Tab-separated table of C-alpha atoms and ligand atoms in Angstrom:
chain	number	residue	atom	x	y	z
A	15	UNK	CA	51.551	5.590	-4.915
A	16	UNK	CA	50.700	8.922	-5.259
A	17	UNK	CA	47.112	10.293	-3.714
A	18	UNK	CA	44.628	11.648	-5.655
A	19	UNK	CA	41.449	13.574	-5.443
A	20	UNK	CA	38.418	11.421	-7.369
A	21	UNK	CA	35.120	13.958	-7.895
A	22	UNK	CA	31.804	12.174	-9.249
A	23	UNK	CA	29.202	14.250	-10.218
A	24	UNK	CA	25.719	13.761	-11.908
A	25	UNK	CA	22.557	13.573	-12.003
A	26	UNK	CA	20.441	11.879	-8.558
A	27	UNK	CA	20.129	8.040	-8.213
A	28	UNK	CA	22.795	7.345	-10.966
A	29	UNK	CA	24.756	5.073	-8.500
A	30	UNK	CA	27.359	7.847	-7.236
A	31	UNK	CA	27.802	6.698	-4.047
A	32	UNK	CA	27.615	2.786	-4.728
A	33	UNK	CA	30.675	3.618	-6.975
A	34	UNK	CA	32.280	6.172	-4.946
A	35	UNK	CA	32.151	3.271	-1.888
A	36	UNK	CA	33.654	0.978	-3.656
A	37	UNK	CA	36.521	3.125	-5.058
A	38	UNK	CA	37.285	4.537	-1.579
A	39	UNK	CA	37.070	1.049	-0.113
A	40	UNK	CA	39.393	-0.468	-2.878
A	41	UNK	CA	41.753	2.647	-2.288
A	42	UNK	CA	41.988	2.797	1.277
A	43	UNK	CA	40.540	6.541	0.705
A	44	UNK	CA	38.159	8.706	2.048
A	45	UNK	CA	34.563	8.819	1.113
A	46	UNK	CA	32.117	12.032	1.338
A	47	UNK	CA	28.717	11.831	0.410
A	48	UNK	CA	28.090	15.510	0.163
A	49	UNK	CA	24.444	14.786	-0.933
A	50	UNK	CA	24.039	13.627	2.721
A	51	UNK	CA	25.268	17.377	4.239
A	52	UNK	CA	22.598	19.198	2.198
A	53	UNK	CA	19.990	16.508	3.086
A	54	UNK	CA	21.184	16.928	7.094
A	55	UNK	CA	20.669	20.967	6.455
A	56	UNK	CA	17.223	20.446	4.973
A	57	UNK	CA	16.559	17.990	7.944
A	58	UNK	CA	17.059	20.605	10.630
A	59	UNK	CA	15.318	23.193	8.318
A	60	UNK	CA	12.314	21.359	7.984
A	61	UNK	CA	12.091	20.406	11.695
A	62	UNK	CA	12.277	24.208	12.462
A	63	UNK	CA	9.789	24.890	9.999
A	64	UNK	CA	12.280	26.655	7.681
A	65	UNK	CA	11.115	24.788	4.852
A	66	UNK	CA	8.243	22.681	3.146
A	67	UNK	CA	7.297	21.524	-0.232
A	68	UNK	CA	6.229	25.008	-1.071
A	69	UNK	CA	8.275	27.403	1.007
A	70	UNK	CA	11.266	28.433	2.018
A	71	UNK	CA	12.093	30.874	5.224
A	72	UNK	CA	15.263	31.882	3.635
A	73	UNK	CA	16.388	34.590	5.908
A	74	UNK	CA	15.614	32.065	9.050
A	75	UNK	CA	17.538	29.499	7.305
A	76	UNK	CA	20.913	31.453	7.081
A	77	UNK	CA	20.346	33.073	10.539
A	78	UNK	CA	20.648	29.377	11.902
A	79	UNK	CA	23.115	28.094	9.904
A	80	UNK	CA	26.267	29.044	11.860
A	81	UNK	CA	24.380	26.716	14.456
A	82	UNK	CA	24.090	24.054	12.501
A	83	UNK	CA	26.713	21.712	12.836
A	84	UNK	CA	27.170	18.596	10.568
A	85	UNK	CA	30.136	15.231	11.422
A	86	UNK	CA	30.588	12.082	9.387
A	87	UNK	CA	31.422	9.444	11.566
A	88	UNK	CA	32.792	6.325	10.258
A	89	UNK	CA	30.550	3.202	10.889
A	90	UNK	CA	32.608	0.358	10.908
A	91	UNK	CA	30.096	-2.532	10.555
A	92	UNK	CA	28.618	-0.515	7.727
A	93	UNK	CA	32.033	0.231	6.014
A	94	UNK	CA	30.774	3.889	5.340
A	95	UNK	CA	30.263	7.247	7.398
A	96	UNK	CA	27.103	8.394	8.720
A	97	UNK	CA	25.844	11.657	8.616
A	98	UNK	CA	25.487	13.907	12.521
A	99	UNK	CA	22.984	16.749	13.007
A	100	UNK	CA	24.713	18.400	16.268
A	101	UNK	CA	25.390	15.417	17.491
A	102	UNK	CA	22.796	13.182	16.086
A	103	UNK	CA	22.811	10.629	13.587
A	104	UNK	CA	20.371	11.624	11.337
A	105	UNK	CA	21.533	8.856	8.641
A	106	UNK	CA	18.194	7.681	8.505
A	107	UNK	CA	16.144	10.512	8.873
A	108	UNK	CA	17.642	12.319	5.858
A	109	UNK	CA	17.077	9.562	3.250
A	110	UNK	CA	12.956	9.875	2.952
A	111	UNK	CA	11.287	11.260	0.124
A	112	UNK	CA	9.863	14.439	2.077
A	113	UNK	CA	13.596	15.182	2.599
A	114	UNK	CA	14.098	14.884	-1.498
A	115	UNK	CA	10.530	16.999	-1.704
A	116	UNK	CA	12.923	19.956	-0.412
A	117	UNK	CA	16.110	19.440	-0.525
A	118	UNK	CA	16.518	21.481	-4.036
A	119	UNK	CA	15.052	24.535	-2.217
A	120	UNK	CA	17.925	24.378	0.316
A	121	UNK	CA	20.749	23.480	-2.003
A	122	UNK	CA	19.908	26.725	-4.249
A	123	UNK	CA	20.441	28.755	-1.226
A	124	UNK	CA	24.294	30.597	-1.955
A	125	UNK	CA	24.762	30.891	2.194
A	126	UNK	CA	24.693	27.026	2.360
A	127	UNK	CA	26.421	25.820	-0.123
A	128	UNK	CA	29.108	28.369	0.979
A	129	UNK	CA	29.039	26.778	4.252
A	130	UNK	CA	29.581	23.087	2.576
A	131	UNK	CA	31.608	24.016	0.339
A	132	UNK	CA	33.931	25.252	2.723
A	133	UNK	CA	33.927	22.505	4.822
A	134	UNK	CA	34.087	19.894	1.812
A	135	UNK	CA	37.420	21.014	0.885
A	136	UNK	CA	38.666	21.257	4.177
A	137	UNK	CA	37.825	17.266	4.359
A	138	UNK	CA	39.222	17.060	0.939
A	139	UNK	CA	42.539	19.047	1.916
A	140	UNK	CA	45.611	15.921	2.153
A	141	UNK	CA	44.032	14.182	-1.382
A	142	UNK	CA	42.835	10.512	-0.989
A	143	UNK	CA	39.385	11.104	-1.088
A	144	UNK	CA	36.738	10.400	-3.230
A	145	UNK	CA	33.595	12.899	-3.089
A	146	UNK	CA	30.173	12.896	-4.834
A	147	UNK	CA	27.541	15.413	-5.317
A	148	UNK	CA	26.827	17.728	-8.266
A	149	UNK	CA	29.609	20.816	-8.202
A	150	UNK	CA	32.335	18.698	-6.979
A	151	UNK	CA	34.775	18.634	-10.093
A	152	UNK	CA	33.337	21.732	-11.236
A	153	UNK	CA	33.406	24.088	-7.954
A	154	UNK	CA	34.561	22.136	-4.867
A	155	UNK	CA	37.841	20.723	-6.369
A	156	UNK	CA	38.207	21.987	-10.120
A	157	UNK	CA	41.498	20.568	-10.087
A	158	UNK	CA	40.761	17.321	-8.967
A	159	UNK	CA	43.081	14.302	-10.623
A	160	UNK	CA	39.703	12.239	-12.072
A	161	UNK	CA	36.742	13.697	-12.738
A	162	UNK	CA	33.340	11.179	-13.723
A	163	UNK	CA	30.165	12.756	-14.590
A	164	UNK	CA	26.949	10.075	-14.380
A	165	UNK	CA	24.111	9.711	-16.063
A	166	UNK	CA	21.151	7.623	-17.047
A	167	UNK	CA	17.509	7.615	-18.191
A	168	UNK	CA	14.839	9.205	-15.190
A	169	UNK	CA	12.976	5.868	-15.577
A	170	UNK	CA	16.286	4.007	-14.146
A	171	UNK	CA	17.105	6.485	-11.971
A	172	UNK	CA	13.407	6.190	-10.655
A	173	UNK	CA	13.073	2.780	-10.102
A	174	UNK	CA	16.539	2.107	-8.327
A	175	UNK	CA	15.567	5.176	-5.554
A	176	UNK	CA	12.134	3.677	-5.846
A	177	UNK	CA	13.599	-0.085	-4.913
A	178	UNK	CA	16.002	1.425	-2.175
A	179	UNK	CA	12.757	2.924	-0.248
A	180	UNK	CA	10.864	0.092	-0.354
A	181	UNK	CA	13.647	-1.986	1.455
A	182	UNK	CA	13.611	0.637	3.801
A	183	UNK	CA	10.128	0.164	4.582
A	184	UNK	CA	8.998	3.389	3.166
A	185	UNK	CA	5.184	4.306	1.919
A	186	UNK	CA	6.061	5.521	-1.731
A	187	UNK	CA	4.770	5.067	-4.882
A	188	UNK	CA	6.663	5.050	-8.512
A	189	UNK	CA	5.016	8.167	-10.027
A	190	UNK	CA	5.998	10.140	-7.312
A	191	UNK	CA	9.494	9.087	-6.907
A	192	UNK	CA	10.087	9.636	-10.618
A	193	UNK	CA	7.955	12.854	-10.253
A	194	UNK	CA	10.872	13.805	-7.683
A	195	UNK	CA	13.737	12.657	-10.005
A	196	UNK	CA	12.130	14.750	-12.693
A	197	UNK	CA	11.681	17.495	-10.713
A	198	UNK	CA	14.936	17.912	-8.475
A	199	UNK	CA	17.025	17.498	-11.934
A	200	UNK	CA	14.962	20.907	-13.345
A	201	UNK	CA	16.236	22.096	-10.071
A	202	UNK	CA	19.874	21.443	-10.054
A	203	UNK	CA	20.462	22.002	-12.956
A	204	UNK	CA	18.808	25.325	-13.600
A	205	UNK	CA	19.835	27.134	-9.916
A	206	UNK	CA	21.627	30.135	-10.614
A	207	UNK	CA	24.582	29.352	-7.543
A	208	UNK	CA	26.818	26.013	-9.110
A	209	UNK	CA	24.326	24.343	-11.079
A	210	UNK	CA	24.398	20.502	-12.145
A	211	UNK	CA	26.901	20.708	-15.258
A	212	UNK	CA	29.343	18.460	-16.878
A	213	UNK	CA	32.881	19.629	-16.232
A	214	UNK	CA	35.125	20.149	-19.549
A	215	UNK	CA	37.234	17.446	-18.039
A	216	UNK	CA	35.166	15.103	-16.564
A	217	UNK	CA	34.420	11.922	-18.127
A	218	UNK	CA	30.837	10.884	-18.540
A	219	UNK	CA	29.489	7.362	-17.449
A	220	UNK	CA	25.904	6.646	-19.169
A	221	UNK	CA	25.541	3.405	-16.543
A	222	UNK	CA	21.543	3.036	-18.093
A	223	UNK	CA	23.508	-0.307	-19.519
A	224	UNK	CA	26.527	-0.966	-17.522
A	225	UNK	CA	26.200	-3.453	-14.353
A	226	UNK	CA	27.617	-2.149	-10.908
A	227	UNK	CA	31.405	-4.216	-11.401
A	228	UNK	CA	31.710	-2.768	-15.037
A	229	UNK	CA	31.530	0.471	-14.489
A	230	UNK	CA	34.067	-0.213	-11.369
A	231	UNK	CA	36.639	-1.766	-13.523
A	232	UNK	CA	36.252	0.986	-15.613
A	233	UNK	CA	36.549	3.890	-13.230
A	234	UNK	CA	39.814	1.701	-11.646
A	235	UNK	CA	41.067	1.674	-14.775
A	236	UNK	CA	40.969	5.754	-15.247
A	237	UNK	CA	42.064	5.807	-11.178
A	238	UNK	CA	45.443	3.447	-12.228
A	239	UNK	CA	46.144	5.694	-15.040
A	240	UNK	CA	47.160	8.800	-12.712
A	241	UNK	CA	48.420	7.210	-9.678
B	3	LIG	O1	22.928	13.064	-3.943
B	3	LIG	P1	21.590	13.322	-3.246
B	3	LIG	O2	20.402	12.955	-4.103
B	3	LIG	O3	21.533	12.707	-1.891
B	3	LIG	O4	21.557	14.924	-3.055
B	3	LIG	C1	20.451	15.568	-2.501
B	3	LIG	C2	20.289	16.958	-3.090
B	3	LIG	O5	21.337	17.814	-2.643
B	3	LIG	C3	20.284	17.049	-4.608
B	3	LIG	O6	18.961	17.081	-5.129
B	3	LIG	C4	20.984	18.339	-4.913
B	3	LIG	C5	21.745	18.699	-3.658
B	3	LIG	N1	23.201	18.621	-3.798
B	3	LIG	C6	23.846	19.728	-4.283
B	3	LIG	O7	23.197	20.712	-4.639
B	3	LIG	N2	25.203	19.745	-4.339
B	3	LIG	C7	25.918	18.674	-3.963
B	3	LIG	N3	27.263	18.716	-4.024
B	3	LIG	C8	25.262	17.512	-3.488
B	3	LIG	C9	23.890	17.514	-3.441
């Protein structure tokens, strides 16, 4: 069968990676969550006071960044890969909601995302992978076999990230998570450096209304067409 490259690319908390595991699972491919790489960068930049809510050391940031140095490491009782900070896993760490406060204010930075970027299509080189983010069919791997683009309301998006924290045993309320959702979509999709945009040839989910094995059969269904 031949191997394919499978981008999925949208807006936050529209179920990217829940669909991207199972495809990669059901494929016997690769699975990057490139969400997680930017999340591990703001990590590090926010414990060296690179960043907060309402700044950004820039020039600091992009000094360090050669030092930075990010893994996945598959977790086999999991069935995914977690996320290393030189060395550490972070997997937890970058999943809070003062890691989504400034995470947009990192990811518009041109230096890092060159630095991902780079390193994304390395991972991506042999094809049997399936990556998800928000410039993956459009700047990581344009030619990509499949390309899905996801959607759905800020009020579902909200109260699925809002659910997921809560079983984490996070503090959070609603308004602020959808404040967040709200707020990083202005971001990505208005950054000047690979913003948040559909690709000609993607195909667009709307999932406000489709359940989780739906929208699988559907994306298999696009995946069995080209391989
Ligand atoms: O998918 P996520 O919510 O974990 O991503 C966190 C942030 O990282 C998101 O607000 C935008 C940024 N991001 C990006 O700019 N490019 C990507 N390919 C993936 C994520």
């Amino acid at each position: 069968m031949k191997k394919i490259t499978i981008a999925i690319d949208g807006f936050s908390s529209t179920g990217k990676s829940t669909l991207a595991k199972q495809l990669a699972k059901h494929l016997g491919y690769v699975y990057v969550d490139t969400g997680a790489m930017y999340r591990a960068v703001t990590f590090y930049a926010m414990q060296n006071a690179y960043v907060s809510e309402d700044h950004l050391d820039k020039e600091s940031l992009i000094k360090a960044l050669p030092t930075i140095d990010l893994q996945f490491h598959f977790n086999e009782k999991l069935g995914f890969a977690e996320m290393y900070l030189n060395g550490t896993n972070v997997e937890n760490e970058i999943r809070t909601l003062d890691v989504s406060r400034c995470v947009s204010q990192v990811a518009e930075v041109s230096e890092v995302r060159a630095k991902l970027v780079a390193s994304q299509q390395n991972m991506g080189k042999n094809k049997a992978i399936v990556m998800d983010g928000r410039d993956i069919g459009t700047v990581v791997f344009p030619d990509a076999e499949l390309k899905i683009f996801m959607n759905s309301s800020a009020q579902t998006r909200a109260e699925r990230r809002y659910n997921e924290l809560i079983e984490k045993g996070q503090h959070v309320t609603y308004d602020e998570v959808l404040e967040n959702v709200q707020e990083r979509d202005y971001i990505d999709t208005h950054r000047e450096d690979s913003p948040l945009v559909k690709a000609d040839d993607a195909i667009e989910i709307n999932n406000s209304t489709l359940n989780k094995e739906e929208q699988f059969d559907l994306v298999l269904k696009l995946v069995e067409e080209r391989v």
